[in-house]
Amino acid sequence: MEISVDRVLNAAVPGLSSTTMRAKMLFLGCYTATQTARRANTVWSHLCLGCHYHQYEIGPTHDQVHTWRREVGQVAAALTF
């Protein structure tokens, strides 16, 4: 999904490659449909939390990861149009 976000933003504003993904997610709403930008930001946030949980926290469930993966596919497809 990050590659899709990069492609959209590089087409609109070249030179954002060194910008953080958090900043790119904020920019995304200006260059794509609001709903798509919100979905991208939401699933990206969930993935970040799921990948960076601590040992004392319960990690994401199999169903959550499956749902996030499906959502990433849908968001990436929406960003390619």
PDB file of N, CA, C and O in Angstrom:
ATOM      1  N   MET A   1       0.825  -1.171   0.000  1.00  0.00           N
ATOM      2  CA  MET A   1       0.000   0.000   0.000  1.00  0.00           C
ATOM      3  C   MET A   1       0.880   1.250   0.000  1.00  0.00           C
ATOM      4  O   MET A   1       0.547   2.239  -0.647  1.00  0.00           O
ATOM      5  N   GLU A   2       2.005   1.184   0.712  1.00  0.00           N
ATOM      6  CA  GLU A   2       2.891   2.344   0.742  1.00  0.00           C
ATOM      7  C   GLU A   2       3.426   2.661  -0.655  1.00  0.00           C
ATOM      8  O   GLU A   2       3.588   3.827  -1.006  1.00  0.00           O
ATOM      9  N   ILE A   3       3.650   1.644  -1.450  1.00  0.00           N
ATOM     10  CA  ILE A   3       4.110   1.856  -2.825  1.00  0.00           C
ATOM     11  C   ILE A   3       3.023   2.575  -3.619  1.00  0.00           C
ATOM     12  O   ILE A   3       3.306   3.507  -4.377  1.00  0.00           O
ATOM     13  N   SER A   4       1.774   2.178  -3.445  1.00  0.00           N
ATOM     14  CA  SER A   4       0.667   2.831  -4.140  1.00  0.00           C
ATOM     15  C   SER A   4       0.528   4.289  -3.710  1.00  0.00           C
ATOM     16  O   SER A   4       0.301   5.167  -4.538  1.00  0.00           O
ATOM     17  N   VAL A   5       0.673   4.534  -2.427  1.00  0.00           N
ATOM     18  CA  VAL A   5       0.611   5.909  -1.919  1.00  0.00           C
ATOM     19  C   VAL A   5       1.747   6.724  -2.530  1.00  0.00           C
ATOM     20  O   VAL A   5       1.540   7.849  -2.991  1.00  0.00           O
ATOM     21  N   ASP A   6       2.951   6.155  -2.551  1.00  0.00           N
ATOM     22  CA  ASP A   6       4.100   6.851  -3.142  1.00  0.00           C
ATOM     23  C   ASP A   6       3.859   7.189  -4.607  1.00  0.00           C
ATOM     24  O   ASP A   6       4.193   8.288  -5.058  1.00  0.00           O
ATOM     25  N   ARG A   7       3.278   6.266  -5.356  1.00  0.00           N
ATOM     26  CA  ARG A   7       3.025   6.507  -6.777  1.00  0.00           C
ATOM     27  C   ARG A   7       2.044   7.655  -6.987  1.00  0.00           C
ATOM     28  O   ARG A   7       2.241   8.512  -7.847  1.00  0.00           O
ATOM     29  N   VAL A   8       0.983   7.671  -6.204  1.00  0.00           N
ATOM     30  CA  VAL A   8      -0.016   8.745  -6.315  1.00  0.00           C
ATOM     31  C   VAL A   8       0.620  10.088  -5.995  1.00  0.00           C
ATOM     32  O   VAL A   8       0.467  11.066  -6.730  1.00  0.00           O
ATOM     33  N   LEU A   9       1.361  10.138  -4.901  1.00  0.00           N
ATOM     34  CA  LEU A   9       1.937  11.412  -4.478  1.00  0.00           C
ATOM     35  C   LEU A   9       3.078  11.857  -5.379  1.00  0.00           C
ATOM     36  O   LEU A   9       3.217  13.051  -5.648  1.00  0.00           O
ATOM     37  N   ASN A  10       3.894  10.917  -5.858  1.00  0.00           N
ATOM     38  CA  ASN A  10       4.983  11.304  -6.763  1.00  0.00           C
ATOM     39  C   ASN A  10       4.456  11.842  -8.081  1.00  0.00           C
ATOM     40  O   ASN A  10       5.073  12.713  -8.689  1.00  0.00           O
ATOM     41  N   ALA A  11       3.312  11.335  -8.517  1.00  0.00           N
ATOM     42  CA  ALA A  11       2.703  11.847  -9.745  1.00  0.00           C
ATOM     43  C   ALA A  11       2.179  13.268  -9.537  1.00  0.00           C
ATOM     44  O   ALA A  11       2.231  14.098 -10.436  1.00  0.00           O
ATOM     45  N   ALA A  12       1.681  13.540  -8.333  1.00  0.00           N
ATOM     46  CA  ALA A  12       1.102  14.853  -8.043  1.00  0.00           C
ATOM     47  C   ALA A  12       2.151  15.866  -7.589  1.00  0.00           C
ATOM     48  O   ALA A  12       2.125  17.019  -8.000  1.00  0.00           O
ATOM     49  N   VAL A  13       3.054  15.414  -6.718  1.00  0.00           N
ATOM     50  CA  VAL A  13       4.065  16.306  -6.138  1.00  0.00           C
ATOM     51  C   VAL A  13       5.403  15.571  -6.104  1.00  0.00           C
ATOM     52  O   VAL A  13       5.710  14.896  -5.124  1.00  0.00           O
ATOM     53  N   PRO A  14       6.192  15.668  -7.155  1.00  0.00           N
ATOM     54  CA  PRO A  14       7.495  14.989  -7.153  1.00  0.00           C
ATOM     55  C   PRO A  14       8.379  15.506  -6.010  1.00  0.00           C
ATOM     56  O   PRO A  14       8.320  16.671  -5.637  1.00  0.00           O
ATOM     57  N   GLY A  15       9.159  14.601  -5.452  1.00  0.00           N
ATOM     58  CA  GLY A  15      10.101  15.003  -4.418  1.00  0.00           C
ATOM     59  C   GLY A  15       9.669  14.693  -3.003  1.00  0.00           C
ATOM     60  O   GLY A  15      10.329  15.108  -2.047  1.00  0.00           O
ATOM     61  N   LEU A  16       8.582  13.965  -2.832  1.00  0.00           N
ATOM     62  CA  LEU A  16       8.131  13.626  -1.476  1.00  0.00           C
ATOM     63  C   LEU A  16       8.692  12.297  -0.985  1.00  0.00           C
ATOM     64  O   LEU A  16       8.284  11.819   0.060  1.00  0.00           O
ATOM     65  N   SER A  17       9.632  11.717  -1.710  1.00  0.00           N
ATOM     66  CA  SER A  17      10.118  10.382  -1.359  1.00  0.00           C
ATOM     67  C   SER A  17      10.791  10.332   0.009  1.00  0.00           C
ATOM     68  O   SER A  17      10.752   9.300   0.674  1.00  0.00           O
ATOM     69  N   SER A  18      11.381  11.419   0.453  1.00  0.00           N
ATOM     70  CA  SER A  18      12.059  11.410   1.755  1.00  0.00           C
ATOM     71  C   SER A  18      11.130  11.790   2.906  1.00  0.00           C
ATOM     72  O   SER A  18      11.534  11.804   4.058  1.00  0.00           O
ATOM     73  N   THR A  19       9.881  12.080   2.601  1.00  0.00           N
ATOM     74  CA  THR A  19       8.898  12.453   3.622  1.00  0.00           C
ATOM     75  C   THR A  19       8.425  11.207   4.353  1.00  0.00           C
ATOM     76  O   THR A  19       8.347  10.125   3.777  1.00  0.00           O
ATOM     77  N   THR A  20       8.087  11.329   5.611  1.00  0.00           N
ATOM     78  CA  THR A  20       7.599  10.182   6.380  1.00  0.00           C
ATOM     79  C   THR A  20       6.249   9.709   5.842  1.00  0.00           C
ATOM     80  O   THR A  20       5.502  10.489   5.246  1.00  0.00           O
ATOM     81  N   MET A  21       5.945   8.458   6.076  1.00  0.00           N
ATOM     82  CA  MET A  21       4.663   7.918   5.612  1.00  0.00           C
ATOM     83  C   MET A  21       3.513   8.607   6.333  1.00  0.00           C
ATOM     84  O   MET A  21       2.458   8.811   5.754  1.00  0.00           O
ATOM     85  N   ARG A  22       3.697   8.991   7.571  1.00  0.00           N
ATOM     86  CA  ARG A  22       2.644   9.714   8.305  1.00  0.00           C
ATOM     87  C   ARG A  22       2.307  11.020   7.582  1.00  0.00           C
ATOM     88  O   ARG A  22       1.144  11.361   7.389  1.00  0.00           O
ATOM     89  N   ALA A  23       3.326  11.749   7.160  1.00  0.00           N
ATOM     90  CA  ALA A  23       3.095  12.996   6.425  1.00  0.00           C
ATOM     91  C   ALA A  23       2.453  12.711   5.072  1.00  0.00           C
ATOM     92  O   ALA A  23       1.565  13.448   4.637  1.00  0.00           O
ATOM     93  N   LYS A  24       2.875  11.632   4.427  1.00  0.00           N
ATOM     94  CA  LYS A  24       2.290  11.269   3.132  1.00  0.00           C
ATOM     95  C   LYS A  24       0.811  10.957   3.279  1.00  0.00           C
ATOM     96  O   LYS A  24       0.003  11.300   2.410  1.00  0.00           O
ATOM     97  N   MET A  25       0.446  10.302   4.374  1.00  0.00           N
ATOM     98  CA  MET A  25      -0.966  10.000   4.607  1.00  0.00           C
ATOM     99  C   MET A  25      -1.772  11.285   4.765  1.00  0.00           C
ATOM    100  O   MET A  25      -2.921  11.362   4.329  1.00  0.00           O
ATOM    101  N   LEU A  26      -1.186  12.292   5.368  1.00  0.00           N
ATOM    102  CA  LEU A  26      -1.873  13.578   5.504  1.00  0.00           C
ATOM    103  C   LEU A  26      -2.028  14.258   4.146  1.00  0.00           C
ATOM    104  O   LEU A  26      -3.056  14.851   3.856  1.00  0.00           O
ATOM    105  N   PHE A  27      -1.002  14.171   3.300  1.00  0.00           N
ATOM    106  CA  PHE A  27      -1.059  14.753   1.957  1.00  0.00           C
ATOM    107  C   PHE A  27      -2.040  14.017   1.049  1.00  0.00           C
ATOM    108  O   PHE A  27      -2.618  14.610   0.151  1.00  0.00           O
ATOM    109  N   LEU A  28      -2.205  12.718   1.275  1.00  0.00           N
ATOM    110  CA  LEU A  28      -2.991  11.880   0.376  1.00  0.00           C
ATOM    111  C   LEU A  28      -4.407  12.412   0.178  1.00  0.00           C
ATOM    112  O   LEU A  28      -4.951  12.349  -0.929  1.00  0.00           O
ATOM    113  N   GLY A  29      -4.998  12.954   1.218  1.00  0.00           N
ATOM    114  CA  GLY A  29      -6.350  13.487   1.127  1.00  0.00           C
ATOM    115  C   GLY A  29      -6.496  14.640   0.137  1.00  0.00           C
ATOM    116  O   GLY A  29      -7.587  14.901  -0.352  1.00  0.00           O
ATOM    117  N   CYS A  30      -5.401  15.295  -0.169  1.00  0.00           N
ATOM    118  CA  CYS A  30      -5.435  16.405  -1.134  1.00  0.00           C
ATOM    119  C   CYS A  30      -5.366  15.927  -2.579  1.00  0.00           C
ATOM    120  O   CYS A  30      -5.717  16.668  -3.493  1.00  0.00           O
ATOM    121  N   TYR A  31      -4.907  14.697  -2.793  1.00  0.00           N
ATOM    122  CA  TYR A  31      -4.656  14.221  -4.153  1.00  0.00           C
ATOM    123  C   TYR A  31      -5.444  12.980  -4.547  1.00  0.00           C
ATOM    124  O   TYR A  31      -5.231  12.436  -5.619  1.00  0.00           O
ATOM    125  N   THR A  32      -6.329  12.542  -3.685  1.00  0.00           N
ATOM    126  CA  THR A  32      -7.189  11.402  -4.004  1.00  0.00           C
ATOM    127  C   THR A  32      -8.532  11.606  -3.304  1.00  0.00           C
ATOM    128  O   THR A  32      -8.698  12.548  -2.541  1.00  0.00           O
ATOM    129  N   ALA A  33      -9.469  10.728  -3.569  1.00  0.00           N
ATOM    130  CA  ALA A  33     -10.792  10.833  -2.941  1.00  0.00           C
ATOM    131  C   ALA A  33     -10.670  10.782  -1.417  1.00  0.00           C
ATOM    132  O   ALA A  33      -9.863  10.019  -0.877  1.00  0.00           O
ATOM    133  N   THR A  34     -11.452  11.574  -0.750  1.00  0.00           N
ATOM    134  CA  THR A  34     -11.399  11.657   0.712  1.00  0.00           C
ATOM    135  C   THR A  34     -11.610  10.295   1.352  1.00  0.00           C
ATOM    136  O   THR A  34     -10.888   9.922   2.276  1.00  0.00           O
ATOM    137  N   GLN A  35     -12.589   9.546   0.858  1.00  0.00           N
ATOM    138  CA  GLN A  35     -12.884   8.227   1.418  1.00  0.00           C
ATOM    139  C   GLN A  35     -11.700   7.286   1.257  1.00  0.00           C
ATOM    140  O   GLN A  35     -11.364   6.547   2.175  1.00  0.00           O
ATOM    141  N   THR A  36     -11.048   7.317   0.114  1.00  0.00           N
ATOM    142  CA  THR A  36      -9.882   6.466  -0.127  1.00  0.00           C
ATOM    143  C   THR A  36      -8.741   6.859   0.803  1.00  0.00           C
ATOM    144  O   THR A  36      -8.078   5.993   1.376  1.00  0.00           O
ATOM    145  N   ALA A  37      -8.518   8.146   0.971  1.00  0.00           N
ATOM    146  CA  ALA A  37      -7.458   8.613   1.868  1.00  0.00           C
ATOM    147  C   ALA A  37      -7.736   8.195   3.310  1.00  0.00           C
ATOM    148  O   ALA A  37      -6.824   7.767   4.022  1.00  0.00           O
ATOM    149  N   ARG A  38      -8.990   8.283   3.720  1.00  0.00           N
ATOM    150  CA  ARG A  38      -9.350   7.866   5.090  1.00  0.00           C
ATOM    151  C   ARG A  38      -9.139   6.370   5.284  1.00  0.00           C
ATOM    152  O   ARG A  38      -8.622   5.942   6.316  1.00  0.00           O
ATOM    153  N   ARG A  39      -9.559   5.592   4.299  1.00  0.00           N
ATOM    154  CA  ARG A  39      -9.370   4.141   4.390  1.00  0.00           C
ATOM    155  C   ARG A  39      -7.888   3.792   4.441  1.00  0.00           C
ATOM    156  O   ARG A  39      -7.469   2.938   5.224  1.00  0.00           O
ATOM    157  N   ALA A  40      -7.093   4.451   3.622  1.00  0.00           N
ATOM    158  CA  ALA A  40      -5.647   4.198   3.600  1.00  0.00           C
ATOM    159  C   ALA A  40      -5.029   4.542   4.951  1.00  0.00           C
ATOM    160  O   ALA A  40      -4.236   3.769   5.501  1.00  0.00           O
ATOM    161  N   ASN A  41      -5.386   5.682   5.493  1.00  0.00           N
ATOM    162  CA  ASN A  41      -4.841   6.097   6.774  1.00  0.00           C
ATOM    163  C   ASN A  41      -5.252   5.149   7.892  1.00  0.00           C
ATOM    164  O   ASN A  41      -4.442   4.787   8.746  1.00  0.00           O
ATOM    165  N   THR A  42      -6.496   4.726   7.876  1.00  0.00           N
ATOM    166  CA  THR A  42      -7.000   3.829   8.921  1.00  0.00           C
ATOM    167  C   THR A  42      -6.286   2.486   8.888  1.00  0.00           C
ATOM    168  O   THR A  42      -5.795   2.008   9.916  1.00  0.00           O
ATOM    169  N   VAL A  43      -6.212   1.870   7.721  1.00  0.00           N
ATOM    170  CA  VAL A  43      -5.585   0.550   7.652  1.00  0.00           C
ATOM    171  C   VAL A  43      -4.083   0.657   7.900  1.00  0.00           C
ATOM    172  O   VAL A  43      -3.484  -0.211   8.536  1.00  0.00           O
ATOM    173  N   TRP A  44      -3.454   1.723   7.438  1.00  0.00           N
ATOM    174  CA  TRP A  44      -2.029   1.916   7.690  1.00  0.00           C
ATOM    175  C   TRP A  44      -1.766   2.050   9.191  1.00  0.00           C
ATOM    176  O   TRP A  44      -0.827   1.461   9.725  1.00  0.00           O
ATOM    177  N   SER A  45      -2.617   2.798   9.889  1.00  0.00           N
ATOM    178  CA  SER A  45      -2.480   2.948  11.339  1.00  0.00           C
ATOM    179  C   SER A  45      -2.639   1.620  12.060  1.00  0.00           C
ATOM    180  O   SER A  45      -1.877   1.300  12.975  1.00  0.00           O
ATOM    181  N   HIS A  46      -3.630   0.832  11.636  1.00  0.00           N
ATOM    182  CA  HIS A  46      -3.837  -0.475  12.250  1.00  0.00           C
ATOM    183  C   HIS A  46      -2.641  -1.391  12.010  1.00  0.00           C
ATOM    184  O   HIS A  46      -2.211  -2.120  12.908  1.00  0.00           O
ATOM    185  N   LEU A  47      -2.120  -1.368  10.804  1.00  0.00           N
ATOM    186  CA  LEU A  47      -0.956  -2.199  10.496  1.00  0.00           C
ATOM    187  C   LEU A  47       0.256  -1.790  11.324  1.00  0.00           C
ATOM    188  O   LEU A  47       1.001  -2.650  11.806  1.00  0.00           O
ATOM    189  N   CYS A  48       0.457  -0.495  11.488  1.00  0.00           N
ATOM    190  CA  CYS A  48       1.581  -0.017  12.300  1.00  0.00           C
ATOM    191  C   CYS A  48       1.447  -0.495  13.739  1.00  0.00           C
ATOM    192  O   CYS A  48       2.418  -0.979  14.334  1.00  0.00           O
ATOM    193  N   LEU A  49       0.251  -0.369  14.293  1.00  0.00           N
ATOM    194  CA  LEU A  49       0.037  -0.837  15.661  1.00  0.00           C
ATOM    195  C   LEU A  49       0.204  -2.346  15.760  1.00  0.00           C
ATOM    196  O   LEU A  49       0.779  -2.861  16.719  1.00  0.00           O
ATOM    197  N   GLY A  50      -0.286  -3.066  14.770  1.00  0.00           N
ATOM    198  CA  GLY A  50      -0.189  -4.513  14.776  1.00  0.00           C
ATOM    199  C   GLY A  50       1.236  -5.026  14.631  1.00  0.00           C
ATOM    200  O   GLY A  50       1.597  -6.066  15.182  1.00  0.00           O
ATOM    201  N   CYS A  51       2.053  -4.288  13.912  1.00  0.00           N
ATOM    202  CA  CYS A  51       3.446  -4.709  13.691  1.00  0.00           C
ATOM    203  C   CYS A  51       4.380  -4.270  14.802  1.00  0.00           C
ATOM    204  O   CYS A  51       5.480  -4.799  14.924  1.00  0.00           O
ATOM    205  N   HIS A  52       3.970  -3.308  15.607  1.00  0.00           N
ATOM    206  CA  HIS A  52       4.851  -2.759  16.629  1.00  0.00           C
ATOM    207  C   HIS A  52       4.292  -2.935  18.035  1.00  0.00           C
ATOM    208  O   HIS A  52       4.523  -2.097  18.898  1.00  0.00           O
ATOM    209  N   TYR A  53       3.592  -4.029  18.268  1.00  0.00           N
ATOM    210  CA  TYR A  53       3.073  -4.244  19.611  1.00  0.00           C
ATOM    211  C   TYR A  53       4.198  -4.742  20.514  1.00  0.00           C
ATOM    212  O   TYR A  53       5.206  -5.263  20.056  1.00  0.00           O
ATOM    213  N   HIS A  54       4.025  -4.566  21.823  1.00  0.00           N
ATOM    214  CA  HIS A  54       5.034  -4.964  22.794  1.00  0.00           C
ATOM    215  C   HIS A  54       4.770  -6.384  23.286  1.00  0.00           C
ATOM    216  O   HIS A  54       3.664  -6.908  23.152  1.00  0.00           O
ATOM    217  N   GLN A  55       5.770  -6.983  23.878  1.00  0.00           N
ATOM    218  CA  GLN A  55       5.663  -8.361  24.377  1.00  0.00           C
ATOM    219  C   GLN A  55       4.519  -8.520  25.374  1.00  0.00           C
ATOM    220  O   GLN A  55       3.901  -9.567  25.439  1.00  0.00           O
ATOM    221  N   TYR A  56       4.247  -7.497  26.156  1.00  0.00           N
ATOM    222  CA  TYR A  56       3.207  -7.591  27.174  1.00  0.00           C
ATOM    223  C   TYR A  56       1.807  -7.289  26.625  1.00  0.00           C
ATOM    224  O   TYR A  56       0.831  -7.366  27.334  1.00  0.00           O
ATOM    225  N   GLU A  57       1.725  -6.934  25.352  1.00  0.00           N
ATOM    226  CA  GLU A  57       0.435  -6.671  24.718  1.00  0.00           C
ATOM    227  C   GLU A  57       0.008  -7.882  23.895  1.00  0.00           C
ATOM    228  O   GLU A  57       0.841  -8.664  23.442  1.00  0.00           O
ATOM    229  N   ILE A  58      -1.260  -8.008  23.700  1.00  0.00           N
ATOM    230  CA  ILE A  58      -1.782  -9.068  22.850  1.00  0.00           C
ATOM    231  C   ILE A  58      -1.671  -8.597  21.402  1.00  0.00           C
ATOM    232  O   ILE A  58      -2.117  -7.508  21.053  1.00  0.00           O
ATOM    233  N   GLY A  59      -1.056  -9.419  20.568  1.00  0.00           N
ATOM    234  CA  GLY A  59      -0.889  -9.066  19.163  1.00  0.00           C
ATOM    235  C   GLY A  59      -2.195  -9.192  18.397  1.00  0.00           C
ATOM    236  O   GLY A  59      -3.216  -9.647  18.931  1.00  0.00           O
ATOM    237  N   PRO A  60      -2.176  -8.799  17.150  1.00  0.00           N
ATOM    238  CA  PRO A  60      -3.395  -8.881  16.335  1.00  0.00           C
ATOM    239  C   PRO A  60      -3.791 -10.343  16.099  1.00  0.00           C
ATOM    240  O   PRO A  60      -2.934 -11.226  16.018  1.00  0.00           O
ATOM    241  N   THR A  61      -5.069 -10.574  15.983  1.00  0.00           N
ATOM    242  CA  THR A  61      -5.554 -11.924  15.712  1.00  0.00           C
ATOM    243  C   THR A  61      -5.402 -12.249  14.227  1.00  0.00           C
ATOM    244  O   THR A  61      -5.200 -11.357  13.398  1.00  0.00           O
ATOM    245  N   HIS A  62      -5.531 -13.498  13.913  1.00  0.00           N
ATOM    246  CA  HIS A  62      -5.453 -13.944  12.518  1.00  0.00           C
ATOM    247  C   HIS A  62      -6.539 -13.260  11.679  1.00  0.00           C
ATOM    248  O   HIS A  62      -6.281 -12.822  10.556  1.00  0.00           O
ATOM    249  N   ASP A  63      -7.729 -13.166  12.240  1.00  0.00           N
ATOM    250  CA  ASP A  63      -8.832 -12.514  11.522  1.00  0.00           C
ATOM    251  C   ASP A  63      -8.561 -11.036  11.273  1.00  0.00           C
ATOM    252  O   ASP A  63      -8.890 -10.514  10.209  1.00  0.00           O
ATOM    253  N   GLN A  64      -7.959 -10.364  12.247  1.00  0.00           N
ATOM    254  CA  GLN A  64      -7.630  -8.954  12.060  1.00  0.00           C
ATOM    255  C   GLN A  64      -6.611  -8.783  10.922  1.00  0.00           C
ATOM    256  O   GLN A  64      -6.778  -7.926  10.063  1.00  0.00           O
ATOM    257  N   VAL A  65      -5.581  -9.601  10.932  1.00  0.00           N
ATOM    258  CA  VAL A  65      -4.550  -9.519   9.893  1.00  0.00           C
ATOM    259  C   VAL A  65      -5.160  -9.818   8.530  1.00  0.00           C
ATOM    260  O   VAL A  65      -4.861  -9.133   7.543  1.00  0.00           O
ATOM    261  N   HIS A  66      -6.035 -10.791   8.477  1.00  0.00           N
ATOM    262  CA  HIS A  66      -6.713 -11.140   7.225  1.00  0.00           C
ATOM    263  C   HIS A  66      -7.559  -9.963   6.714  1.00  0.00           C
ATOM    264  O   HIS A  66      -7.540  -9.651   5.525  1.00  0.00           O
ATOM    265  N   THR A  67      -8.285  -9.324   7.620  1.00  0.00           N
ATOM    266  CA  THR A  67      -9.114  -8.174   7.265  1.00  0.00           C
ATOM    267  C   THR A  67      -8.247  -7.019   6.780  1.00  0.00           C
ATOM    268  O   THR A  67      -8.565  -6.378   5.771  1.00  0.00           O
ATOM    269  N   TRP A  68      -7.148  -6.757   7.474  1.00  0.00           N
ATOM    270  CA  TRP A  68      -6.253  -5.675   7.072  1.00  0.00           C
ATOM    271  C   TRP A  68      -5.651  -5.953   5.698  1.00  0.00           C
ATOM    272  O   TRP A  68      -5.526  -5.048   4.874  1.00  0.00           O
ATOM    273  N   ARG A  69      -5.297  -7.189   5.465  1.00  0.00           N
ATOM    274  CA  ARG A  69      -4.710  -7.548   4.172  1.00  0.00           C
ATOM    275  C   ARG A  69      -5.711  -7.313   3.033  1.00  0.00           C
ATOM    276  O   ARG A  69      -5.365  -6.787   1.975  1.00  0.00           O
ATOM    277  N   ARG A  70      -6.947  -7.709   3.250  1.00  0.00           N
ATOM    278  CA  ARG A  70      -7.995  -7.495   2.249  1.00  0.00           C
ATOM    279  C   ARG A  70      -8.214  -5.998   2.015  1.00  0.00           C
ATOM    280  O   ARG A  70      -8.316  -5.537   0.873  1.00  0.00           O
ATOM    281  N   GLU A  71      -8.234  -5.230   3.090  1.00  0.00           N
ATOM    282  CA  GLU A  71      -8.433  -3.780   2.987  1.00  0.00           C
ATOM    283  C   GLU A  71      -7.264  -3.116   2.258  1.00  0.00           C
ATOM    284  O   GLU A  71      -7.470  -2.221   1.438  1.00  0.00           O
ATOM    285  N   VAL A  72      -6.055  -3.563   2.513  1.00  0.00           N
ATOM    286  CA  VAL A  72      -4.885  -3.025   1.805  1.00  0.00           C
ATOM    287  C   VAL A  72      -5.028  -3.270   0.309  1.00  0.00           C
ATOM    288  O   VAL A  72      -4.767  -2.383  -0.510  1.00  0.00           O
ATOM    289  N   GLY A  73      -5.456  -4.456  -0.070  1.00  0.00           N
ATOM    290  CA  GLY A  73      -5.664  -4.762  -1.487  1.00  0.00           C
ATOM    291  C   GLY A  73      -6.694  -3.850  -2.120  1.00  0.00           C
ATOM    292  O   GLY A  73      -6.497  -3.353  -3.239  1.00  0.00           O
ATOM    293  N   GLN A  74      -7.784  -3.606  -1.414  1.00  0.00           N
ATOM    294  CA  GLN A  74      -8.825  -2.733  -1.945  1.00  0.00           C
ATOM    295  C   GLN A  74      -8.382  -1.279  -2.034  1.00  0.00           C
ATOM    296  O   GLN A  74      -8.654  -0.600  -3.023  1.00  0.00           O
ATOM    297  N   VAL A  75      -7.663  -0.816  -1.036  1.00  0.00           N
ATOM    298  CA  VAL A  75      -7.174   0.565  -1.041  1.00  0.00           C
ATOM    299  C   VAL A  75      -6.125   0.737  -2.140  1.00  0.00           C
ATOM    300  O   VAL A  75      -6.143   1.723  -2.896  1.00  0.00           O
ATOM    301  N   ALA A  76      -5.206  -0.220  -2.261  1.00  0.00           N
ATOM    302  CA  ALA A  76      -4.179  -0.139  -3.298  1.00  0.00           C
ATOM    303  C   ALA A  76      -4.826  -0.118  -4.687  1.00  0.00           C
ATOM    304  O   ALA A  76      -4.402   0.640  -5.567  1.00  0.00           O
ATOM    305  N   ALA A  77      -5.873  -0.913  -4.861  1.00  0.00           N
ATOM    306  CA  ALA A  77      -6.590  -0.908  -6.161  1.00  0.00           C
ATOM    307  C   ALA A  77      -7.257   0.437  -6.391  1.00  0.00           C
ATOM    308  O   ALA A  77      -7.243   0.951  -7.514  1.00  0.00           O
ATOM    309  N   ALA A  78      -7.835   1.024  -5.361  1.00  0.00           N
ATOM    310  CA  ALA A  78      -8.486   2.333  -5.499  1.00  0.00           C
ATOM    311  C   ALA A  78      -7.466   3.427  -5.825  1.00  0.00           C
ATOM    312  O   ALA A  78      -7.787   4.373  -6.535  1.00  0.00           O
ATOM    313  N   LEU A  79      -6.256   3.284  -5.328  1.00  0.00           N
ATOM    314  CA  LEU A  79      -5.224   4.282  -5.577  1.00  0.00           C
ATOM    315  C   LEU A  79      -4.622   4.186  -6.979  1.00  0.00           C
ATOM    316  O   LEU A  79      -4.023   5.138  -7.439  1.00  0.00           O
ATOM    317  N   THR A  80      -4.807   3.066  -7.648  1.00  0.00           N
ATOM    318  CA  THR A  80      -4.212   2.909  -8.973  1.00  0.00           C
ATOM    319  C   THR A  80      -5.063   3.538 -10.067  1.00  0.00           C
ATOM    320  O   THR A  80      -4.621   3.659 -11.190  1.00  0.00           O
ATOM    321  N   PHE A  81      -6.299   3.914  -9.748  1.00  0.00           N
ATOM    322  CA  PHE A  81      -7.170   4.521 -10.762  1.00  0.00           C
ATOM    323  C   PHE A  81      -6.946   5.998 -10.858  1.00  0.00           C
ATOM    324  O   PHE A  81      -6.634   6.699 -10.040  1.00  0.00           O
TER     325      PHE A  81
END
